[in-house]
């Protein structure tokens, strides 16, 4: 029962983010998108490297 409650809350949260994102969100400019892409690539690399170190220790 608890699992269904958690899944329901997660589903409602995601649905709320999608609805509000479509209503109030604006498209990214090309420069902003490139900037965020570079930052996300670095963060993903750091997260994978940290997970690898954690798994080895």
JSON list of N, CA and C in Angstrom, two decimals:
[
{"chain": "A", "resi": 1, "resn": "UNK", "atom": "N", "xyz": [0.83, -1.19, 0.00]},
{"chain": "A", "resi": 1, "resn": "UNK", "atom": "CA", "xyz": [0.00, 0.00, 0.00]},
{"chain": "A", "resi": 1, "resn": "UNK", "atom": "C", "xyz": [0.88, 1.26, 0.00]},
{"chain": "A", "resi": 2, "resn": "UNK", "atom": "N", "xyz": [1.95, 1.23, 0.77]},
{"chain": "A", "resi": 2, "resn": "UNK", "atom": "CA", "xyz": [2.84, 2.38, 0.83]},
{"chain": "A", "resi": 2, "resn": "UNK", "atom": "C", "xyz": [3.49, 2.63, -0.53]},
{"chain": "A", "resi": 3, "resn": "UNK", "atom": "N", "xyz": [3.83, 1.56, -1.23]},
{"chain": "A", "resi": 3, "resn": "UNK", "atom": "CA", "xyz": [4.44, 1.72, -2.56]},
{"chain": "A", "resi": 3, "resn": "UNK", "atom": "C", "xyz": [3.49, 2.44, -3.51]},
{"chain": "A", "resi": 4, "resn": "UNK", "atom": "N", "xyz": [2.21, 2.09, -3.48]},
{"chain": "A", "resi": 4, "resn": "UNK", "atom": "CA", "xyz": [1.24, 2.75, -4.36]},
{"chain": "A", "resi": 4, "resn": "UNK", "atom": "C", "xyz": [1.10, 4.23, -4.00]},
{"chain": "A", "resi": 5, "resn": "UNK", "atom": "N", "xyz": [1.18, 4.54, -2.71]},
{"chain": "A", "resi": 5, "resn": "UNK", "atom": "CA", "xyz": [1.10, 5.93, -2.28]},
{"chain": "A", "resi": 5, "resn": "UNK", "atom": "C", "xyz": [2.30, 6.72, -2.79]},
{"chain": "A", "resi": 6, "resn": "UNK", "atom": "N", "xyz": [3.49, 6.15, -2.66]},
{"chain": "A", "resi": 6, "resn": "UNK", "atom": "CA", "xyz": [4.70, 6.81, -3.15]},
{"chain": "A", "resi": 6, "resn": "UNK", "atom": "C", "xyz": [4.64, 6.99, -4.66]},
{"chain": "A", "resi": 7, "resn": "UNK", "atom": "N", "xyz": [4.24, 5.95, -5.38]},
{"chain": "A", "resi": 7, "resn": "UNK", "atom": "CA", "xyz": [4.14, 6.06, -6.84]},
{"chain": "A", "resi": 7, "resn": "UNK", "atom": "C", "xyz": [3.11, 7.11, -7.26]},
{"chain": "A", "resi": 8, "resn": "UNK", "atom": "N", "xyz": [2.01, 7.18, -6.54]},
{"chain": "A", "resi": 8, "resn": "UNK", "atom": "CA", "xyz": [0.98, 8.17, -6.83]},
{"chain": "A", "resi": 8, "resn": "UNK", "atom": "C", "xyz": [1.49, 9.59, -6.63]},
{"chain": "A", "resi": 9, "resn": "UNK", "atom": "N", "xyz": [2.23, 9.81, -5.54]},
{"chain": "A", "resi": 9, "resn": "UNK", "atom": "CA", "xyz": [2.78, 11.14, -5.28]},
{"chain": "A", "resi": 9, "resn": "UNK", "atom": "C", "xyz": [3.82, 11.52, -6.33]},
{"chain": "A", "resi": 10, "resn": "UNK", "atom": "N", "xyz": [4.66, 10.56, -6.71]},
{"chain": "A", "resi": 10, "resn": "UNK", "atom": "CA", "xyz": [5.66, 10.83, -7.76]},
{"chain": "A", "resi": 10, "resn": "UNK", "atom": "C", "xyz": [4.98, 11.15, -9.08]},
{"chain": "A", "resi": 11, "resn": "UNK", "atom": "N", "xyz": [3.95, 10.37, -9.43]},
{"chain": "A", "resi": 11, "resn": "UNK", "atom": "CA", "xyz": [3.22, 10.61, -10.68]},
{"chain": "A", "resi": 11, "resn": "UNK", "atom": "C", "xyz": [2.58, 11.99, -10.67]},
{"chain": "A", "resi": 12, "resn": "UNK", "atom": "N", "xyz": [1.95, 12.37, -9.56]},
{"chain": "A", "resi": 12, "resn": "UNK", "atom": "CA", "xyz": [1.32, 13.69, -9.48]},
{"chain": "A", "resi": 12, "resn": "UNK", "atom": "C", "xyz": [2.35, 14.81, -9.56]},
{"chain": "A", "resi": 13, "resn": "UNK", "atom": "N", "xyz": [3.51, 14.60, -8.95]},
{"chain": "A", "resi": 13, "resn": "UNK", "atom": "CA", "xyz": [4.57, 15.60, -9.03]},
{"chain": "A", "resi": 13, "resn": "UNK", "atom": "C", "xyz": [5.07, 15.80, -10.45]},
{"chain": "A", "resi": 14, "resn": "UNK", "atom": "N", "xyz": [5.30, 14.70, -11.15]},
{"chain": "A", "resi": 14, "resn": "UNK", "atom": "CA", "xyz": [5.76, 14.79, -12.54]},
{"chain": "A", "resi": 14, "resn": "UNK", "atom": "C", "xyz": [4.69, 15.43, -13.43]},
{"chain": "A", "resi": 15, "resn": "UNK", "atom": "N", "xyz": [3.44, 15.04, -13.22]},
{"chain": "A", "resi": 15, "resn": "UNK", "atom": "CA", "xyz": [2.35, 15.64, -14.01]},
{"chain": "A", "resi": 15, "resn": "UNK", "atom": "C", "xyz": [2.27, 17.14, -13.75]},
{"chain": "A", "resi": 16, "resn": "UNK", "atom": "N", "xyz": [2.43, 17.55, -12.50]},
{"chain": "A", "resi": 16, "resn": "UNK", "atom": "CA", "xyz": [2.39, 18.97, -12.17]},
{"chain": "A", "resi": 16, "resn": "UNK", "atom": "C", "xyz": [3.55, 19.71, -12.83]},
{"chain": "A", "resi": 17, "resn": "UNK", "atom": "N", "xyz": [4.74, 19.12, -12.83]},
{"chain": "A", "resi": 17, "resn": "UNK", "atom": "CA", "xyz": [5.89, 19.76, -13.48]},
{"chain": "A", "resi": 17, "resn": "UNK", "atom": "C", "xyz": [5.66, 19.91, -14.98]},
{"chain": "A", "resi": 18, "resn": "UNK", "atom": "N", "xyz": [5.09, 18.89, -15.61]},
{"chain": "A", "resi": 18, "resn": "UNK", "atom": "CA", "xyz": [4.84, 18.96, -17.06]},
{"chain": "A", "resi": 18, "resn": "UNK", "atom": "C", "xyz": [3.80, 20.03, -17.37]},
{"chain": "A", "resi": 19, "resn": "UNK", "atom": "N", "xyz": [2.73, 20.07, -16.61]},
{"chain": "A", "resi": 19, "resn": "UNK", "atom": "CA", "xyz": [1.67, 21.06, -16.86]},
{"chain": "A", "resi": 19, "resn": "UNK", "atom": "C", "xyz": [2.20, 22.47, -16.66]},
{"chain": "A", "resi": 20, "resn": "UNK", "atom": "N", "xyz": [2.90, 22.70, -15.54]},
{"chain": "A", "resi": 20, "resn": "UNK", "atom": "CA", "xyz": [3.43, 24.05, -15.29]},
{"chain": "A", "resi": 20, "resn": "UNK", "atom": "C", "xyz": [4.54, 24.40, -16.27]},
{"chain": "A", "resi": 21, "resn": "UNK", "atom": "N", "xyz": [5.34, 23.43, -16.68]},
{"chain": "A", "resi": 21, "resn": "UNK", "atom": "CA", "xyz": [6.40, 23.69, -17.65]},
{"chain": "A", "resi": 21, "resn": "UNK", "atom": "C", "xyz": [5.85, 24.10, -19.00]},
{"chain": "A", "resi": 22, "resn": "UNK", "atom": "N", "xyz": [4.78, 23.45, -19.41]},
{"chain": "A", "resi": 22, "resn": "UNK", "atom": "CA", "xyz": [4.18, 23.81, -20.69]},
{"chain": "A", "resi": 22, "resn": "UNK", "atom": "C", "xyz": [3.49, 25.17, -20.63]},
{"chain": "A", "resi": 23, "resn": "UNK", "atom": "N", "xyz": [2.93, 25.50, -19.47]},
{"chain": "A", "resi": 23, "resn": "UNK", "atom": "CA", "xyz": [2.20, 26.75, -19.36]},
{"chain": "A", "resi": 23, "resn": "UNK", "atom": "C", "xyz": [3.13, 27.96, -19.20]},
{"chain": "A", "resi": 24, "resn": "UNK", "atom": "N", "xyz": [4.14, 27.84, -18.34]},
{"chain": "A", "resi": 24, "resn": "UNK", "atom": "CA", "xyz": [4.98, 28.99, -18.01]},
{"chain": "A", "resi": 24, "resn": "UNK", "atom": "C", "xyz": [6.38, 28.92, -18.60]},
{"chain": "A", "resi": 25, "resn": "UNK", "atom": "N", "xyz": [6.78, 27.78, -19.14]},
{"chain": "A", "resi": 25, "resn": "UNK", "atom": "CA", "xyz": [8.13, 27.63, -19.67]},
{"chain": "A", "resi": 25, "resn": "UNK", "atom": "C", "xyz": [8.31, 28.35, -20.99]},
{"chain": "A", "resi": 26, "resn": "UNK", "atom": "N", "xyz": [9.55, 28.74, -21.26]},
{"chain": "A", "resi": 26, "resn": "UNK", "atom": "CA", "xyz": [9.86, 29.36, -22.54]},
{"chain": "A", "resi": 26, "resn": "UNK", "atom": "C", "xyz": [10.98, 28.57, -23.19]},
{"chain": "A", "resi": 27, "resn": "UNK", "atom": "N", "xyz": [11.03, 28.53, -24.51]},
{"chain": "A", "resi": 27, "resn": "UNK", "atom": "CA", "xyz": [12.10, 27.78, -25.18]},
{"chain": "A", "resi": 27, "resn": "UNK", "atom": "C", "xyz": [13.46, 28.40, -24.89]},
{"chain": "A", "resi": 28, "resn": "UNK", "atom": "N", "xyz": [14.48, 27.55, -24.84]},
{"chain": "A", "resi": 28, "resn": "UNK", "atom": "CA", "xyz": [15.84, 28.03, -24.61]},
{"chain": "A", "resi": 28, "resn": "UNK", "atom": "C", "xyz": [16.43, 28.60, -25.88]},
{"chain": "A", "resi": 29, "resn": "UNK", "atom": "N", "xyz": [17.24, 29.61, -25.69]},
{"chain": "A", "resi": 29, "resn": "UNK", "atom": "CA", "xyz": [18.00, 30.14, -26.81]},
{"chain": "A", "resi": 29, "resn": "UNK", "atom": "C", "xyz": [19.14, 29.17, -27.12]},
{"chain": "A", "resi": 30, "resn": "UNK", "atom": "N", "xyz": [19.67, 29.25, -28.32]},
{"chain": "A", "resi": 30, "resn": "UNK", "atom": "CA", "xyz": [20.73, 28.34, -28.75]},
{"chain": "A", "resi": 30, "resn": "UNK", "atom": "C", "xyz": [21.97, 28.46, -27.86]},
{"chain": "A", "resi": 31, "resn": "UNK", "atom": "N", "xyz": [22.34, 29.68, -27.47]},
{"chain": "A", "resi": 31, "resn": "UNK", "atom": "CA", "xyz": [23.53, 29.88, -26.63]},
{"chain": "A", "resi": 31, "resn": "UNK", "atom": "C", "xyz": [23.33, 29.27, -25.24]},
{"chain": "A", "resi": 32, "resn": "UNK", "atom": "N", "xyz": [22.13, 29.48, -24.68]},
{"chain": "A", "resi": 32, "resn": "UNK", "atom": "CA", "xyz": [21.84, 28.93, -23.35]},
{"chain": "A", "resi": 32, "resn": "UNK", "atom": "C", "xyz": [21.84, 27.41, -23.39]},
{"chain": "A", "resi": 33, "resn": "UNK", "atom": "N", "xyz": [21.27, 26.85, -24.44]},
{"chain": "A", "resi": 33, "resn": "UNK", "atom": "CA", "xyz": [21.22, 25.40, -24.57]},
{"chain": "A", "resi": 33, "resn": "UNK", "atom": "C", "xyz": [22.63, 24.80, -24.66]},
{"chain": "A", "resi": 34, "resn": "UNK", "atom": "N", "xyz": [23.51, 25.43, -25.41]},
{"chain": "A", "resi": 34, "resn": "UNK", "atom": "CA", "xyz": [24.89, 24.96, -25.51]},
{"chain": "A", "resi": 34, "resn": "UNK", "atom": "C", "xyz": [25.61, 25.07, -24.17]},
{"chain": "A", "resi": 35, "resn": "UNK", "atom": "N", "xyz": [25.37, 26.16, -23.45]},
{"chain": "A", "resi": 35, "resn": "UNK", "atom": "CA", "xyz": [26.01, 26.35, -22.14]},
{"chain": "A", "resi": 35, "resn": "UNK", "atom": "C", "xyz": [25.55, 25.26, -21.17]},
{"chain": "A", "resi": 36, "resn": "UNK", "atom": "N", "xyz": [24.25, 25.01, -21.09]},
{"chain": "A", "resi": 36, "resn": "UNK", "atom": "CA", "xyz": [23.74, 23.97, -20.20]},
{"chain": "A", "resi": 36, "resn": "UNK", "atom": "C", "xyz": [24.21, 22.59, -20.62]},
{"chain": "A", "resi": 37, "resn": "UNK", "atom": "N", "xyz": [24.34, 22.36, -21.91]},
{"chain": "A", "resi": 37, "resn": "UNK", "atom": "CA", "xyz": [24.81, 21.07, -22.39]},
{"chain": "A", "resi": 37, "resn": "UNK", "atom": "C", "xyz": [26.23, 20.79, -21.92]},
{"chain": "A", "resi": 38, "resn": "UNK", "atom": "N", "xyz": [27.09, 21.79, -21.98]},
{"chain": "A", "resi": 38, "resn": "UNK", "atom": "CA", "xyz": [28.47, 21.62, -21.51]},
{"chain": "A", "resi": 38, "resn": "UNK", "atom": "C", "xyz": [28.51, 21.34, -20.02]},
{"chain": "A", "resi": 39, "resn": "UNK", "atom": "N", "xyz": [27.72, 22.08, -19.25]},
{"chain": "A", "resi": 39, "resn": "UNK", "atom": "CA", "xyz": [27.70, 21.89, -17.80]},
{"chain": "A", "resi": 39, "resn": "UNK", "atom": "C", "xyz": [27.18, 20.51, -17.44]},
{"chain": "A", "resi": 40, "resn": "UNK", "atom": "N", "xyz": [26.14, 20.07, -18.11]},
{"chain": "A", "resi": 40, "resn": "UNK", "atom": "CA", "xyz": [25.54, 18.75, -17.81]},
{"chain": "A", "resi": 40, "resn": "UNK", "atom": "C", "xyz": [26.52, 17.63, -18.16]},
{"chain": "A", "resi": 41, "resn": "UNK", "atom": "N", "xyz": [27.25, 17.78, -19.26]},
{"chain": "A", "resi": 41, "resn": "UNK", "atom": "CA", "xyz": [28.23, 16.76, -19.63]},
{"chain": "A", "resi": 41, "resn": "UNK", "atom": "C", "xyz": [29.30, 16.63, -18.54]},
{"chain": "A", "resi": 42, "resn": "UNK", "atom": "N", "xyz": [29.76, 17.74, -18.02]},
{"chain": "A", "resi": 42, "resn": "UNK", "atom": "CA", "xyz": [30.77, 17.71, -16.95]},
{"chain": "A", "resi": 42, "resn": "UNK", "atom": "C", "xyz": [30.18, 17.08, -15.69]},
{"chain": "A", "resi": 43, "resn": "UNK", "atom": "N", "xyz": [28.95, 17.44, -15.32]},
{"chain": "A", "resi": 43, "resn": "UNK", "atom": "CA", "xyz": [28.33, 16.89, -14.12]},
{"chain": "A", "resi": 43, "resn": "UNK", "atom": "C", "xyz": [28.09, 15.39, -14.23]},
{"chain": "A", "resi": 44, "resn": "UNK", "atom": "N", "xyz": [27.71, 14.93, -15.41]},
{"chain": "A", "resi": 44, "resn": "UNK", "atom": "CA", "xyz": [27.51, 13.49, -15.62]},
{"chain": "A", "resi": 44, "resn": "UNK", "atom": "C", "xyz": [28.84, 12.75, -15.49]},
{"chain": "A", "resi": 45, "resn": "UNK", "atom": "N", "xyz": [29.90, 13.30, -16.06]},
{"chain": "A", "resi": 45, "resn": "UNK", "atom": "CA", "xyz": [31.21, 12.69, -15.95]},
{"chain": "A", "resi": 45, "resn": "UNK", "atom": "C", "xyz": [31.66, 12.61, -14.49]},
{"chain": "A", "resi": 46, "resn": "UNK", "atom": "N", "xyz": [31.47, 13.68, -13.75]},
{"chain": "A", "resi": 46, "resn": "UNK", "atom": "CA", "xyz": [31.86, 13.69, -12.34]},
{"chain": "A", "resi": 46, "resn": "UNK", "atom": "C", "xyz": [31.04, 12.68, -11.55]},
{"chain": "A", "resi": 47, "resn": "UNK", "atom": "N", "xyz": [29.75, 12.58, -11.83]},
{"chain": "A", "resi": 47, "resn": "UNK", "atom": "CA", "xyz": [28.89, 11.63, -11.12]},
{"chain": "A", "resi": 47, "resn": "UNK", "atom": "C", "xyz": [29.30, 10.18, -11.43]},
{"chain": "A", "resi": 48, "resn": "UNK", "atom": "N", "xyz": [29.60, 9.90, -12.69]},
{"chain": "A", "resi": 48, "resn": "UNK", "atom": "CA", "xyz": [30.04, 8.55, -13.05]},
{"chain": "A", "resi": 48, "resn": "UNK", "atom": "C", "xyz": [31.38, 8.21, -12.41]},
{"chain": "A", "resi": 49, "resn": "UNK", "atom": "N", "xyz": [32.30, 9.17, -12.39]},
{"chain": "A", "resi": 49, "resn": "UNK", "atom": "CA", "xyz": [33.61, 8.95, -11.78]},
{"chain": "A", "resi": 49, "resn": "UNK", "atom": "C", "xyz": [33.46, 8.73, -10.28]},
{"chain": "A", "resi": 50, "resn": "UNK", "atom": "N", "xyz": [32.60, 9.49, -9.62]},
{"chain": "A", "resi": 50, "resn": "UNK", "atom": "CA", "xyz": [32.36, 9.33, -8.18]},
{"chain": "A", "resi": 50, "resn": "UNK", "atom": "C", "xyz": [31.74, 7.97, -7.89]},
{"chain": "A", "resi": 51, "resn": "UNK", "atom": "N", "xyz": [30.81, 7.53, -8.74]},
{"chain": "A", "resi": 51, "resn": "UNK", "atom": "CA", "xyz": [30.20, 6.21, -8.54]},
{"chain": "A", "resi": 51, "resn": "UNK", "atom": "C", "xyz": [31.21, 5.10, -8.73]},
{"chain": "A", "resi": 52, "resn": "UNK", "atom": "N", "xyz": [32.13, 5.27, -9.68]},
{"chain": "A", "resi": 52, "resn": "UNK", "atom": "CA", "xyz": [33.17, 4.27, -9.90]},
{"chain": "A", "resi": 52, "resn": "UNK", "atom": "C", "xyz": [34.09, 4.18, -8.69]},
{"chain": "A", "resi": 53, "resn": "UNK", "atom": "N", "xyz": [34.49, 5.31, -8.16]},
{"chain": "A", "resi": 53, "resn": "UNK", "atom": "CA", "xyz": [35.36, 5.33, -6.98]},
{"chain": "A", "resi": 53, "resn": "UNK", "atom": "C", "xyz": [34.63, 4.70, -5.78]},
{"chain": "A", "resi": 54, "resn": "UNK", "atom": "N", "xyz": [33.36, 5.04, -5.61]},
{"chain": "A", "resi": 54, "resn": "UNK", "atom": "CA", "xyz": [32.58, 4.48, -4.51]},
{"chain": "A", "resi": 54, "resn": "UNK", "atom": "C", "xyz": [32.45, 2.96, -4.65]},
{"chain": "A", "resi": 55, "resn": "UNK", "atom": "N", "xyz": [32.28, 2.47, -5.86]},
{"chain": "A", "resi": 55, "resn": "UNK", "atom": "CA", "xyz": [32.14, 1.03, -6.08]},
{"chain": "A", "resi": 55, "resn": "UNK", "atom": "C", "xyz": [33.46, 0.30, -5.82]},
{"chain": "A", "resi": 56, "resn": "UNK", "atom": "N", "xyz": [34.58, 0.96, -6.10]},
{"chain": "A", "resi": 56, "resn": "UNK", "atom": "CA", "xyz": [35.88, 0.32, -5.90]},
{"chain": "A", "resi": 56, "resn": "UNK", "atom": "C", "xyz": [36.29, 0.30, -4.44]},
{"chain": "A", "resi": 57, "resn": "UNK", "atom": "N", "xyz": [35.80, 1.23, -3.66]},
{"chain": "A", "resi": 57, "resn": "UNK", "atom": "CA", "xyz": [36.16, 1.29, -2.24]},
{"chain": "A", "resi": 57, "resn": "UNK", "atom": "C", "xyz": [35.15, 0.50, -1.48]}
]
